[in-house]
Coordinates of C-alpha atoms in Angstrom, one line a residue:
Chain A
M1 CA -6.2 -13.0 -20.0
T2 CA -8.2 -14.7 -17.3
H3 CA -7.4 -18.2 -16.3
A4 CA -10.5 -20.5 -16.4
P5 CA -10.6 -22.8 -13.5
E6 CA -8.3 -25.9 -13.9
R7 CA -7.1 -24.9 -17.3
F8 CA -5.4 -27.6 -19.3
D9 CA -2.0 -26.0 -19.3
F10 CA -1.8 -25.9 -15.5
D11 CA -0.5 -29.4 -15.2
V12 CA 2.1 -29.0 -17.9
I13 CA 3.4 -25.8 -16.2
A14 CA 3.2 -27.5 -12.8
G15 CA 5.3 -30.3 -14.2
W16 CA 8.1 -27.8 -14.9
I17 CA 8.2 -26.5 -11.4
R18 CA 10.0 -28.1 -8.5
P19 CA 8.5 -27.9 -5.0
G20 CA 9.3 -24.7 -3.1
E21 CA 10.3 -22.6 -6.2
R22 CA 9.8 -18.9 -6.5
V23 CA 7.4 -18.2 -9.3
L24 CA 6.2 -15.0 -10.9
D25 CA 3.0 -15.1 -13.0
L26 CA 2.6 -12.2 -15.4
G27 CA -1.0 -11.4 -16.2
C28 CA -2.1 -13.8 -13.5
G29 CA -5.8 -13.2 -13.8
D30 CA -7.7 -14.3 -10.7
G31 CA -4.7 -16.2 -9.4
S32 CA -6.0 -19.7 -10.3
L33 CA -2.7 -20.9 -11.7
L34 CA -0.7 -19.6 -8.7
R35 CA -3.2 -21.3 -6.4
H36 CA -2.7 -24.5 -8.3
L37 CA 1.1 -24.2 -8.0
R38 CA 0.8 -23.3 -4.3
D39 CA -1.4 -26.3 -3.6
T40 CA 0.6 -28.8 -5.7
R41 CA 4.1 -27.4 -5.6
Q42 CA 4.2 -25.2 -2.5
V43 CA 5.7 -22.4 -4.5
L44 CA 6.4 -18.9 -3.2
G45 CA 4.3 -17.3 -5.9
Y46 CA 3.5 -13.8 -6.9
G47 CA 1.1 -12.6 -9.6
V48 CA 1.3 -9.4 -11.6
E49 CA -2.0 -7.9 -12.7
L50 CA -3.3 -4.6 -13.9
S51 CA -7.1 -5.1 -13.6
P52 CA -8.5 -4.0 -10.2
A53 CA -11.1 -6.8 -10.4
N54 CA -8.4 -9.5 -10.8
V55 CA -6.2 -8.0 -8.1
L56 CA -9.2 -8.2 -5.8
A57 CA -9.9 -11.8 -6.9
C58 CA -6.3 -12.7 -6.0
V59 CA -6.5 -11.1 -2.6
K60 CA -9.7 -13.0 -1.9
M61 CA -7.9 -16.2 -2.9
G62 CA -5.0 -15.4 -0.6
I63 CA -2.6 -15.1 -3.5
N64 CA 0.3 -12.6 -3.5
V65 CA -0.5 -10.1 -6.2
L66 CA 1.3 -7.0 -7.4
Q67 CA -0.7 -4.5 -9.3
S68 CA 1.4 -3.3 -12.2
D69 CA 1.3 -2.6 -15.9
L70 CA 3.4 -5.0 -17.8
E71 CA 4.0 -2.4 -20.5
R72 CA 6.2 -0.7 -17.9
G73 CA 8.4 -3.8 -17.9
L74 CA 9.9 -5.6 -14.9
S75 CA 12.5 -3.0 -14.0
G76 CA 11.9 -3.1 -10.3
F77 CA 12.4 -6.9 -10.1
E78 CA 15.8 -8.3 -9.1
S79 CA 17.7 -10.2 -11.7
G80 CA 17.5 -13.9 -11.0
G81 CA 14.9 -13.4 -8.3
F82 CA 12.7 -16.2 -9.6
D83 CA 13.0 -19.7 -10.7
H84 CA 10.2 -19.5 -13.2
V85 CA 8.5 -16.5 -14.7
I86 CA 5.2 -17.5 -16.3
M87 CA 3.2 -15.6 -18.9
S88 CA 0.1 -17.6 -19.7
L89 CA -2.0 -16.4 -22.7
S90 CA -0.9 -12.8 -22.1
L91 CA 2.1 -12.2 -24.4
Q92 CA -0.1 -11.3 -27.3
A93 CA -1.7 -8.5 -25.2
V94 CA 1.5 -6.4 -24.6
H95 CA 3.2 -4.1 -27.1
N96 CA 6.7 -4.5 -25.9
T97 CA 7.2 -8.2 -26.7
E98 CA 10.9 -8.3 -27.1
R99 CA 11.7 -6.3 -24.0
L100 CA 9.3 -8.3 -21.9
L101 CA 10.7 -11.7 -23.1
R102 CA 14.2 -10.4 -22.3
E103 CA 13.1 -9.2 -18.9
M104 CA 11.4 -12.5 -18.1
L105 CA 14.7 -14.3 -18.6
R106 CA 16.6 -11.7 -16.6
V107 CA 14.3 -12.0 -13.6
G108 CA 13.7 -15.7 -14.0
R109 CA 16.0 -18.7 -14.6
E110 CA 13.4 -20.0 -17.0
A111 CA 10.2 -18.7 -18.5
A112 CA 6.9 -20.4 -19.3
V113 CA 5.0 -18.7 -22.1
S114 CA 1.8 -19.7 -23.8
F115 CA -0.1 -17.8 -26.5
P116 CA -2.8 -18.3 -29.1
N117 CA -1.4 -19.5 -32.5
F118 CA -2.6 -17.1 -35.2
G119 CA -1.5 -19.8 -37.8
Y120 CA -4.1 -22.3 -36.6
H121 CA -6.0 -23.7 -39.6
S122 CA -9.4 -22.2 -38.6
H123 CA -7.7 -18.8 -38.3
R124 CA -6.1 -19.2 -41.7
A125 CA -9.4 -20.2 -43.1
A126 CA -11.1 -17.1 -41.7
I127 CA -8.4 -14.8 -43.2
A128 CA -8.7 -16.7 -46.5
A129 CA -12.4 -16.0 -46.4
G130 CA -11.6 -12.3 -45.8
R131 CA -12.4 -12.2 -42.1
M132 CA -10.4 -11.8 -38.9
P133 CA -10.5 -15.0 -36.9
V134 CA -12.7 -15.5 -33.9
S135 CA -12.2 -18.8 -32.1
K136 CA -11.9 -20.4 -28.7
A137 CA -8.2 -19.3 -28.6
L138 CA -8.9 -15.8 -30.0
P139 CA -12.4 -15.1 -28.6
Y140 CA -12.5 -11.4 -29.4
R141 CA -13.6 -9.5 -32.3
W142 CA -11.2 -7.2 -34.0
Y143 CA -12.6 -4.0 -32.4
D144 CA -12.8 -5.2 -28.8
S145 CA -9.7 -7.4 -28.6
P146 CA -7.2 -6.8 -25.8
N147 CA -4.7 -8.5 -28.1
V148 CA -2.2 -6.2 -29.8
R149 CA 0.3 -8.8 -31.3
F150 CA -0.8 -11.4 -33.7
F151 CA 1.8 -14.1 -34.4
T152 CA 2.2 -17.8 -35.2
I153 CA 4.3 -20.6 -33.6
A154 CA 6.8 -20.2 -36.5
D155 CA 7.0 -16.4 -35.9
F156 CA 7.6 -16.9 -32.2
E157 CA 10.3 -19.5 -32.7
D158 CA 12.1 -17.1 -35.2
L159 CA 12.0 -14.4 -32.5
C160 CA 13.5 -16.8 -29.9
A161 CA 16.3 -17.6 -32.3
A162 CA 16.9 -14.0 -33.0
M163 CA 17.0 -13.2 -29.3
K164 CA 19.1 -16.2 -28.5
I165 CA 16.5 -17.6 -26.3
S166 CA 16.7 -21.3 -26.0
I167 CA 13.5 -23.4 -26.4
L168 CA 13.7 -26.1 -23.8
E169 CA 10.2 -27.6 -24.4
C170 CA 7.2 -26.9 -26.5
H171 CA 3.7 -28.3 -26.1
A172 CA 1.0 -27.5 -28.6
F173 CA -2.7 -28.1 -28.2
D174 CA -5.8 -27.9 -30.4
E175 CA -9.1 -26.5 -29.5
S176 CA -10.2 -29.6 -27.6
A177 CA -7.0 -29.3 -25.5
M178 CA -5.5 -32.4 -27.2
R179 CA -1.8 -32.5 -27.6
V180 CA -0.7 -31.7 -31.3
R181 CA 2.5 -33.3 -32.6
D182 CA 1.9 -33.0 -36.3
N183 CA 2.6 -29.6 -37.8
P184 CA 1.7 -27.5 -34.7
N185 CA 1.9 -24.3 -36.7
L186 CA -1.1 -25.5 -38.6
N187 CA -2.9 -27.8 -36.2
A188 CA -2.4 -26.2 -32.8
S189 CA -4.5 -23.3 -31.5
I190 CA -2.4 -22.8 -28.3
A191 CA 1.3 -23.2 -27.8
L192 CA 3.1 -23.5 -24.5
Y193 CA 6.9 -23.0 -24.2
R194 CA 9.5 -23.6 -21.6
L195 CA 12.3 -21.1 -22.4
G196 CA 15.8 -20.7 -21.0
R197 CA 18.6 -18.2 -21.4
T198 CA 21.3 -19.2 -23.9
A199 CA 24.8 -19.0 -22.6
P200 CA 26.7 -16.5 -24.7
A201 CA 29.0 -18.2 -27.2
A202 CA 32.5 -18.7 -25.8
Chain B
M1 CA -23.8 10.2 14.8
S2 CA -27.0 11.3 13.1
D3 CA -27.4 8.2 11.0
S4 CA -30.3 6.1 12.3
D5 CA -28.6 2.9 11.4
N6 CA -25.7 2.4 13.9
S7 CA -25.6 -1.3 13.5
N8 CA -22.1 -1.3 11.9
S9 CA -20.6 1.2 14.4
V10 CA -18.6 0.3 17.4
G11 CA -20.9 2.8 19.2
A12 CA -20.0 5.0 22.1
V13 CA -16.4 4.4 23.2
T14 CA -14.3 5.5 26.2
P15 CA -10.6 6.2 26.0
Q16 CA -8.4 4.5 28.5
R17 CA -5.1 5.5 30.0
V18 CA -2.1 3.5 31.1
R19 CA 1.1 4.7 32.9
F20 CA 4.4 2.9 32.3
G21 CA 6.7 3.3 35.3
A22 CA 9.9 1.9 33.6
P23 CA 12.0 4.5 31.7
I24 CA 12.1 4.5 28.0
Q25 CA 15.3 5.1 26.1
L26 CA 14.7 7.3 23.0
K27 CA 16.6 7.0 19.8
G28 CA 17.7 10.6 20.0
G29 CA 19.5 9.9 23.3
A30 CA 17.0 11.2 25.9
V31 CA 15.4 9.0 28.5
L32 CA 11.8 9.5 29.6
P33 CA 11.6 8.2 33.2
D34 CA 8.0 7.2 32.8
F35 CA 5.1 7.9 30.4
E36 CA 1.4 7.6 29.8
L37 CA -0.4 6.5 26.7
V38 CA -4.1 7.1 25.9
F39 CA -5.8 4.4 23.9
E40 CA -9.1 2.9 22.8
T41 CA -10.1 -0.7 22.0
Y42 CA -12.9 -2.1 20.0
G43 CA -14.1 -5.7 19.9
E44 CA -12.9 -8.5 22.2
L45 CA -9.5 -10.1 22.5
N46 CA -10.1 -13.8 21.9
A47 CA -8.9 -16.5 24.3
A48 CA -5.9 -17.3 22.1
R49 CA -5.0 -13.6 22.0
S50 CA -4.5 -14.0 18.3
N51 CA -7.0 -11.4 16.9
A52 CA -5.4 -8.1 18.0
V53 CA -4.9 -5.4 15.4
L54 CA -3.1 -2.1 16.0
V55 CA -4.1 1.0 14.1
C56 CA -1.4 3.6 13.9
H57 CA -2.2 7.2 13.4
A58 CA -0.6 9.7 11.0
L59 CA 0.1 13.4 11.6
A60 CA -3.2 14.7 12.9
G61 CA -4.8 11.5 14.1
S62 CA -5.3 10.1 17.6
H63 CA -6.3 7.1 19.6
H64 CA -9.9 7.8 18.6
V65 CA -10.1 5.5 15.6
A66 CA -13.7 4.4 15.6
G67 CA -17.1 5.1 17.3
W68 CA -18.0 8.3 19.1
Y69 CA -18.0 9.7 22.6
A70 CA -21.3 9.7 24.6
D71 CA -20.9 13.4 25.3
Q72 CA -19.7 14.2 21.7
P73 CA -21.9 12.1 19.4
G74 CA -20.6 14.0 16.4
H75 CA -16.9 13.2 17.1
L76 CA -16.5 10.1 15.0
G77 CA -13.2 8.2 15.0
W78 CA -10.8 9.2 12.2
W79 CA -11.0 5.7 10.6
D80 CA -14.6 4.9 11.5
N81 CA -15.5 4.0 7.9
L82 CA -13.0 1.1 8.1
V83 CA -13.4 -0.2 11.7
G84 CA -16.6 -1.6 13.2
P85 CA -18.9 -4.6 13.2
G86 CA -19.2 -5.8 9.7
K87 CA -16.8 -3.2 8.3
P88 CA -13.6 -4.2 6.4
L89 CA -11.7 -4.3 9.7
D90 CA -14.5 -6.2 11.4
T91 CA -14.7 -5.8 15.2
N92 CA -16.8 -8.9 15.5
R93 CA -13.7 -10.8 14.5
F94 CA -10.8 -8.6 15.6
F95 CA -9.7 -6.8 18.7
V96 CA -8.7 -3.4 17.5
V97 CA -6.4 -1.0 19.4
G98 CA -5.9 2.7 18.6
V99 CA -3.3 4.7 20.6
N100 CA -2.2 8.3 20.8
N101 CA 1.5 8.2 20.2
L102 CA 4.1 9.4 22.6
G103 CA 4.6 13.1 22.1
G104 CA 1.0 13.5 20.9
C105 CA -1.4 16.2 22.1
Y106 CA -4.5 14.1 22.7
G107 CA -3.7 12.8 26.2
S108 CA -0.5 10.7 25.9
T109 CA 2.7 12.1 27.4
G110 CA 4.0 14.9 25.2
P111 CA 4.9 18.6 25.1
V112 CA 1.6 19.6 26.6
T113 CA 1.9 17.3 29.7
P114 CA 3.8 18.3 32.8
N115 CA 7.6 17.8 32.9
P116 CA 8.1 16.0 36.3
A117 CA 11.3 18.0 36.8
S118 CA 9.6 21.4 36.7
G119 CA 5.9 20.7 37.1
K120 CA 5.3 22.9 34.0
P121 CA 4.4 21.6 30.6
W122 CA 7.4 20.1 28.8
G123 CA 7.0 22.5 25.8
A124 CA 10.1 22.6 23.6
D125 CA 12.0 20.6 26.2
F126 CA 10.1 17.5 25.3
P127 CA 12.6 15.2 23.6
V128 CA 12.5 14.6 19.8
I129 CA 10.6 11.4 19.2
T130 CA 11.1 9.0 16.3
V131 CA 8.9 6.3 14.6
E132 CA 11.2 3.8 16.3
D133 CA 10.3 5.3 19.7
W134 CA 6.6 5.2 19.0
V135 CA 6.8 1.5 18.1
A136 CA 8.8 0.8 21.3
A137 CA 6.1 2.6 23.3
Q138 CA 3.3 0.8 21.5
A139 CA 5.1 -2.5 22.4
R140 CA 4.7 -1.6 26.1
L141 CA 1.0 -1.1 25.4
A142 CA 0.8 -4.5 23.8
D143 CA 2.5 -6.0 26.8
H144 CA 0.0 -4.3 29.0
L145 CA -2.9 -5.6 27.0
G146 CA -1.5 -9.2 27.0
I147 CA -0.8 -9.2 23.3
D148 CA 2.3 -11.1 22.4
V149 CA 1.8 -11.0 18.6
W150 CA -0.4 -8.6 16.6
A151 CA -2.5 -10.3 13.9
A152 CA -1.9 -7.1 12.0
V153 CA -0.5 -3.6 12.4
L154 CA -1.8 -1.0 9.9
G155 CA -1.6 2.6 9.1
G156 CA -1.7 5.2 6.4
S157 CA 1.1 7.6 5.6
L158 CA 3.1 8.1 8.8
G159 CA 0.9 5.3 10.3
G160 CA 2.3 3.0 7.6
M161 CA 5.8 3.8 8.6
Q162 CA 4.9 2.5 12.1
A163 CA 3.5 -0.7 10.7
L164 CA 6.8 -1.2 8.7
E165 CA 8.9 -0.4 11.8
W166 CA 7.0 -3.0 13.8
T167 CA 8.3 -5.7 11.3
L168 CA 11.8 -4.5 11.9
Q169 CA 11.9 -3.8 15.6
F170 CA 9.7 -6.7 16.7
P171 CA 9.7 -9.1 13.7
H172 CA 8.1 -11.9 15.7
R173 CA 5.4 -9.8 17.2
I174 CA 3.5 -8.9 14.0
R175 CA 2.0 -11.4 11.5
H176 CA 0.7 -8.9 8.9
A177 CA 1.9 -5.3 8.2
M178 CA -0.5 -3.2 6.2
V179 CA 1.4 -0.2 4.8
I180 CA -0.9 2.2 3.0
A181 CA -0.1 5.5 1.2
S182 CA 3.3 5.4 2.8
T183 CA 7.0 5.3 2.0
P184 CA 10.2 3.8 3.4
K185 CA 11.6 7.3 3.6
L186 CA 10.8 10.9 2.8
T187 CA 12.1 12.5 -0.3
A188 CA 13.8 15.9 -0.3
Q189 CA 10.5 17.5 -1.5
N190 CA 8.7 15.9 1.4
I191 CA 11.2 17.2 3.9
A192 CA 11.0 20.6 2.3
F193 CA 7.3 20.8 2.8
N194 CA 7.8 19.8 6.5
E195 CA 10.4 22.4 6.9
V196 CA 8.1 25.1 5.6
A197 CA 5.5 24.0 8.1
R198 CA 8.0 24.1 10.9
Q199 CA 9.3 27.5 10.0
A200 CA 5.8 28.8 10.0
I201 CA 5.5 27.7 13.6
L202 CA 9.0 28.5 14.8
T203 CA 8.8 32.1 13.5
D204 CA 5.4 32.8 14.9
P205 CA 6.0 35.6 17.6
D206 CA 3.6 33.6 19.9
F207 CA 5.8 30.5 19.8
H208 CA 8.1 31.8 22.6
A209 CA 10.8 29.2 21.8
G210 CA 8.2 26.4 22.4
H211 CA 7.2 27.6 25.9
Y212 CA 4.1 29.4 24.8
Y213 CA 1.9 27.7 27.4
E214 CA 3.5 29.7 30.3
H215 CA 3.0 32.9 28.2
R216 CA -0.6 31.9 27.8
A217 CA -0.1 32.2 24.1
V218 CA -0.7 29.9 21.2
P219 CA 1.3 30.1 17.9
R220 CA -1.9 29.9 16.0
R221 CA -0.8 31.7 12.9
G222 CA 2.1 29.4 12.5
L223 CA 0.0 26.2 13.0
R224 CA -2.5 27.6 10.6
L225 CA 0.0 28.1 7.9
A226 CA 1.6 24.8 8.6
R227 CA -1.8 23.1 8.1
M228 CA -2.6 25.1 5.0
V229 CA 0.6 24.1 3.2
G230 CA 0.2 20.5 4.5
H231 CA -3.4 20.3 3.3
I232 CA -2.5 21.4 -0.2
T233 CA -0.1 18.4 -0.4
Y234 CA -2.7 15.9 0.8
L235 CA -5.1 16.7 -2.1
S236 CA -4.6 16.3 -5.8
D237 CA -4.5 19.0 -8.3
N238 CA -7.5 17.6 -10.2
Q239 CA -9.5 17.1 -7.0
M240 CA -8.9 20.7 -5.9
D241 CA -9.9 21.9 -9.3
Q242 CA -13.1 19.8 -9.3
K243 CA -13.9 20.9 -5.7
F244 CA -13.1 24.6 -6.0
G245 CA -12.0 25.5 -9.5
R246 CA -11.9 29.3 -9.7
Q247 CA -15.2 29.7 -7.8
L248 CA -15.5 33.0 -6.1
H249 CA -16.4 33.2 -2.5
G250 CA -18.3 36.5 -2.7
G251 CA -19.4 36.2 -6.3
K252 CA -17.0 38.7 -7.7
H253 CA -13.3 39.8 -7.6
Q254 CA -12.7 41.9 -4.4
F255 CA -9.5 43.6 -5.6
S256 CA -8.2 43.2 -2.0
Y257 CA -6.3 40.6 0.1
E258 CA -9.5 39.2 1.6
V259 CA -10.8 35.9 0.5
D260 CA -11.5 36.0 -3.3
F261 CA -11.6 32.3 -4.2
E262 CA -13.4 29.4 -2.5
V263 CA -10.1 27.5 -2.2
E264 CA -8.7 30.3 0.0
S265 CA -11.7 30.2 2.2
Y266 CA -11.4 26.4 2.5
L267 CA -7.7 26.5 3.4
R268 CA -8.3 29.3 6.0
Y269 CA -11.1 27.2 7.5
Q270 CA -9.0 24.1 7.7
G271 CA -6.1 26.0 9.1
D272 CA -8.2 27.7 11.7
K273 CA -9.9 24.5 12.8
F274 CA -6.6 22.7 13.1
S275 CA -4.9 25.5 15.0
R276 CA -7.6 25.4 17.6
S277 CA -7.3 21.7 18.3
F278 CA -3.6 20.8 17.7
D279 CA -0.5 21.6 19.6
A280 CA 2.4 23.3 17.8
N281 CA 5.2 21.5 19.6
T282 CA 3.5 18.1 18.7
Y283 CA 3.3 19.3 15.1
L284 CA 7.0 20.1 15.1
L285 CA 7.9 16.8 16.7
I286 CA 5.8 14.6 14.4
T287 CA 7.2 16.3 11.2
K288 CA 10.7 15.5 12.5
A289 CA 9.7 11.9 13.2
L290 CA 8.6 11.7 9.5
D291 CA 11.8 13.3 8.3
Y292 CA 14.1 11.0 10.3
F293 CA 12.4 7.7 9.4
D294 CA 14.8 5.8 7.1
P295 CA 15.3 2.2 8.0
A296 CA 17.9 1.8 5.2
L297 CA 20.2 4.5 6.7
D298 CA 22.1 2.0 8.9
F299 CA 22.5 -0.3 5.9
G300 CA 24.2 2.2 3.6
G301 CA 20.9 3.0 1.9
D302 CA 20.2 -0.6 1.0
L303 CA 16.5 -1.1 1.8
K304 CA 16.7 -4.8 0.9
A305 CA 19.3 -5.3 3.6
A306 CA 17.3 -3.2 6.1
L307 CA 14.2 -5.3 5.6
A308 CA 16.1 -8.7 5.9
R309 CA 14.9 -8.9 9.5
A310 CA 11.2 -8.7 8.7
Q311 CA 9.1 -11.8 9.0
A312 CA 5.6 -10.5 8.5
N313 CA 3.4 -10.7 5.5
F314 CA 2.8 -7.4 3.8
F315 CA -0.2 -5.6 2.3
V316 CA 1.0 -2.5 0.6
A317 CA -1.3 0.0 -1.1
S318 CA -0.8 3.4 -2.8
F319 CA -3.1 5.8 -4.6
D320 CA -2.5 7.0 -8.2
T321 CA -3.1 10.6 -7.4
D322 CA -1.0 10.7 -4.2
W323 CA 1.9 13.0 -5.0
R324 CA 3.0 13.4 -1.4
F325 CA 3.8 9.6 -1.1
P326 CA 3.4 8.5 -4.7
P327 CA 3.1 4.9 -5.9
Q328 CA 6.8 4.8 -6.8
R329 CA 7.7 5.0 -3.1
S330 CA 5.5 2.0 -2.3
R331 CA 6.9 0.1 -5.3
E332 CA 10.4 0.6 -3.8
L333 CA 9.2 -1.0 -0.6
V334 CA 7.5 -3.8 -2.4
H335 CA 10.6 -4.7 -4.4
A336 CA 12.8 -4.7 -1.3
L337 CA 10.3 -7.1 0.3
L338 CA 10.2 -9.3 -2.8
A339 CA 14.0 -9.5 -2.7
N340 CA 13.6 -10.7 0.9
R341 CA 11.1 -13.4 -0.2
R342 CA 8.3 -11.9 2.0
N343 CA 4.7 -12.6 1.1
V344 CA 3.5 -9.3 -0.2
T345 CA 0.5 -8.0 -2.0
Y346 CA 0.5 -4.6 -3.6
A347 CA -2.4 -2.6 -4.9
E348 CA -2.2 0.7 -6.8
I349 CA -5.6 2.2 -6.4
A350 CA -7.2 4.7 -8.7
C351 CA -8.7 7.4 -6.5
T352 CA -9.0 11.1 -7.2
A353 CA -8.3 12.3 -3.6
G354 CA -4.5 12.4 -3.5
H355 CA -2.7 11.4 -0.3
D356 CA -5.9 11.6 1.8
S357 CA -7.5 8.8 -0.3
F358 CA -6.4 6.4 2.4
L359 CA -9.0 7.8 4.7
L360 CA -11.9 7.5 2.3
D361 CA -14.2 4.6 1.8
D362 CA -13.6 4.0 -1.9
A363 CA -15.4 0.8 -2.7
H364 CA -12.5 -1.0 -4.4
Y365 CA -10.0 0.0 -1.7
H366 CA -12.3 -1.2 1.1
A367 CA -13.0 -4.4 -0.8
L368 CA -9.3 -5.1 -0.9
M369 CA -8.9 -4.4 2.8
R370 CA -11.8 -6.5 3.7
A371 CA -10.6 -9.4 1.6
Y372 CA -7.1 -9.2 3.1
F373 CA -8.4 -9.1 6.7
E374 CA -10.8 -12.0 6.0
N375 CA -7.8 -14.2 5.0
I376 CA -5.9 -13.4 8.2
K377 CA -6.0 -16.6 10.3
L378 CA -6.9 -16.2 13.9

């Protein structure tokens, strides 16, 4: 849930954002991504965090942060209030996945979502060997994990289709942060999506 | 101050007084031909005059925000844990101003001061004051001190309303508004509590329609009840239970209407103390100022539209056990600010002490305040 400094997906996300945009980062950790976007894209950014330590870290960094529980949804946020709503490696840690995805695309024109891919080959191998996977992308053990949803790239794309969310871009990465183009559901440990609303059929 | 280490205290302070000769038009229609404000300052105004911070008081507060008086070393300022050298609001860096609001009873022009028309105390004839009037009067003080723009205006509860009002009435004279345990308007329940307090005072036989000074009377019973009911709403249910539970004052049930439970003793003590030091007319006036505050009223209830004027950056904080001004009220403010594209940070702080949490030195709360102040550019 916490952004390591200069995480590899920062530049991909920054590439999706035009200068001066309004950005909301859900589960923003210590505010590193927003700081990166402020410094490189001059965004008007806000983070949402529940953890007091992370809220304090954001305030120290001079990042706008709103302390709120994402399980409560985004009901106070105006529709269309943001250009991009980002959720970086946090979607797997909330229960109300469908509602949150819907809310992200109500509040934002586009969403940027990244998550650990449960279908990654080392995760499959762990399960095949009878153990829950522990990896760089899923660093927790089953009993201390903040993650509550375990899903694969294929599962996520099915949900997007069912919810009529359009996938505008997908970047998949392996554990050494290399871009994966061949069978990402097997070979990628992290997936990063740019999502848009789908216009209702005429 | 009995603590041997005074290194982070502003030390002994002296209140100052300033008279404003020009009339002030009040929101309620009345005009005060002139008025005085009592205030204190801590730290030094820098050459650029960019480091001034105004601390606004709530219902029972005053200009005495930090430090103590040479002749009353035990009389610490009401926010002394926040304000001082090396404290979260660091007086080595900021020039901090505390002011007793217009209508107050700690030295500024108010019901207890003489009405120039009669030479007698204003009493009930003192005009009803609003948060807007307080801020207008505070702006006169800023002029007097040579402060064009506050680095920050902050306050808890009613003090937070004043910080918010500064951003609306003088959008270009405030860079940061820190609105803590506050609300953009009172709910019906809040007004109801205030009305109970007012009725306690108004129906006290010693109130004499607000002219009790000339009857050499004090509506002490009314003030006492007002404070008791108020005090209950400032604490949380859990905290009261932890502090008092069902502890008996005298060790056993008395089967009388004297004090049985410790909580009764505590409330009576708080009520007595307050009724000896506070003025009943000021209490009435301040509760009305609370009730009337509603910047969205002129915008058909649309808070977003009301806040469109604001230019400041905002720090908003609430406390999870505050049921007087609960987090939901702060969230409404935050979302209206977001809709206006203001920079805003919002913290929802876990603290057991209810509404009064804002006065405590909870480590996380003070760390947030310190971090926010440190990022204010001078």
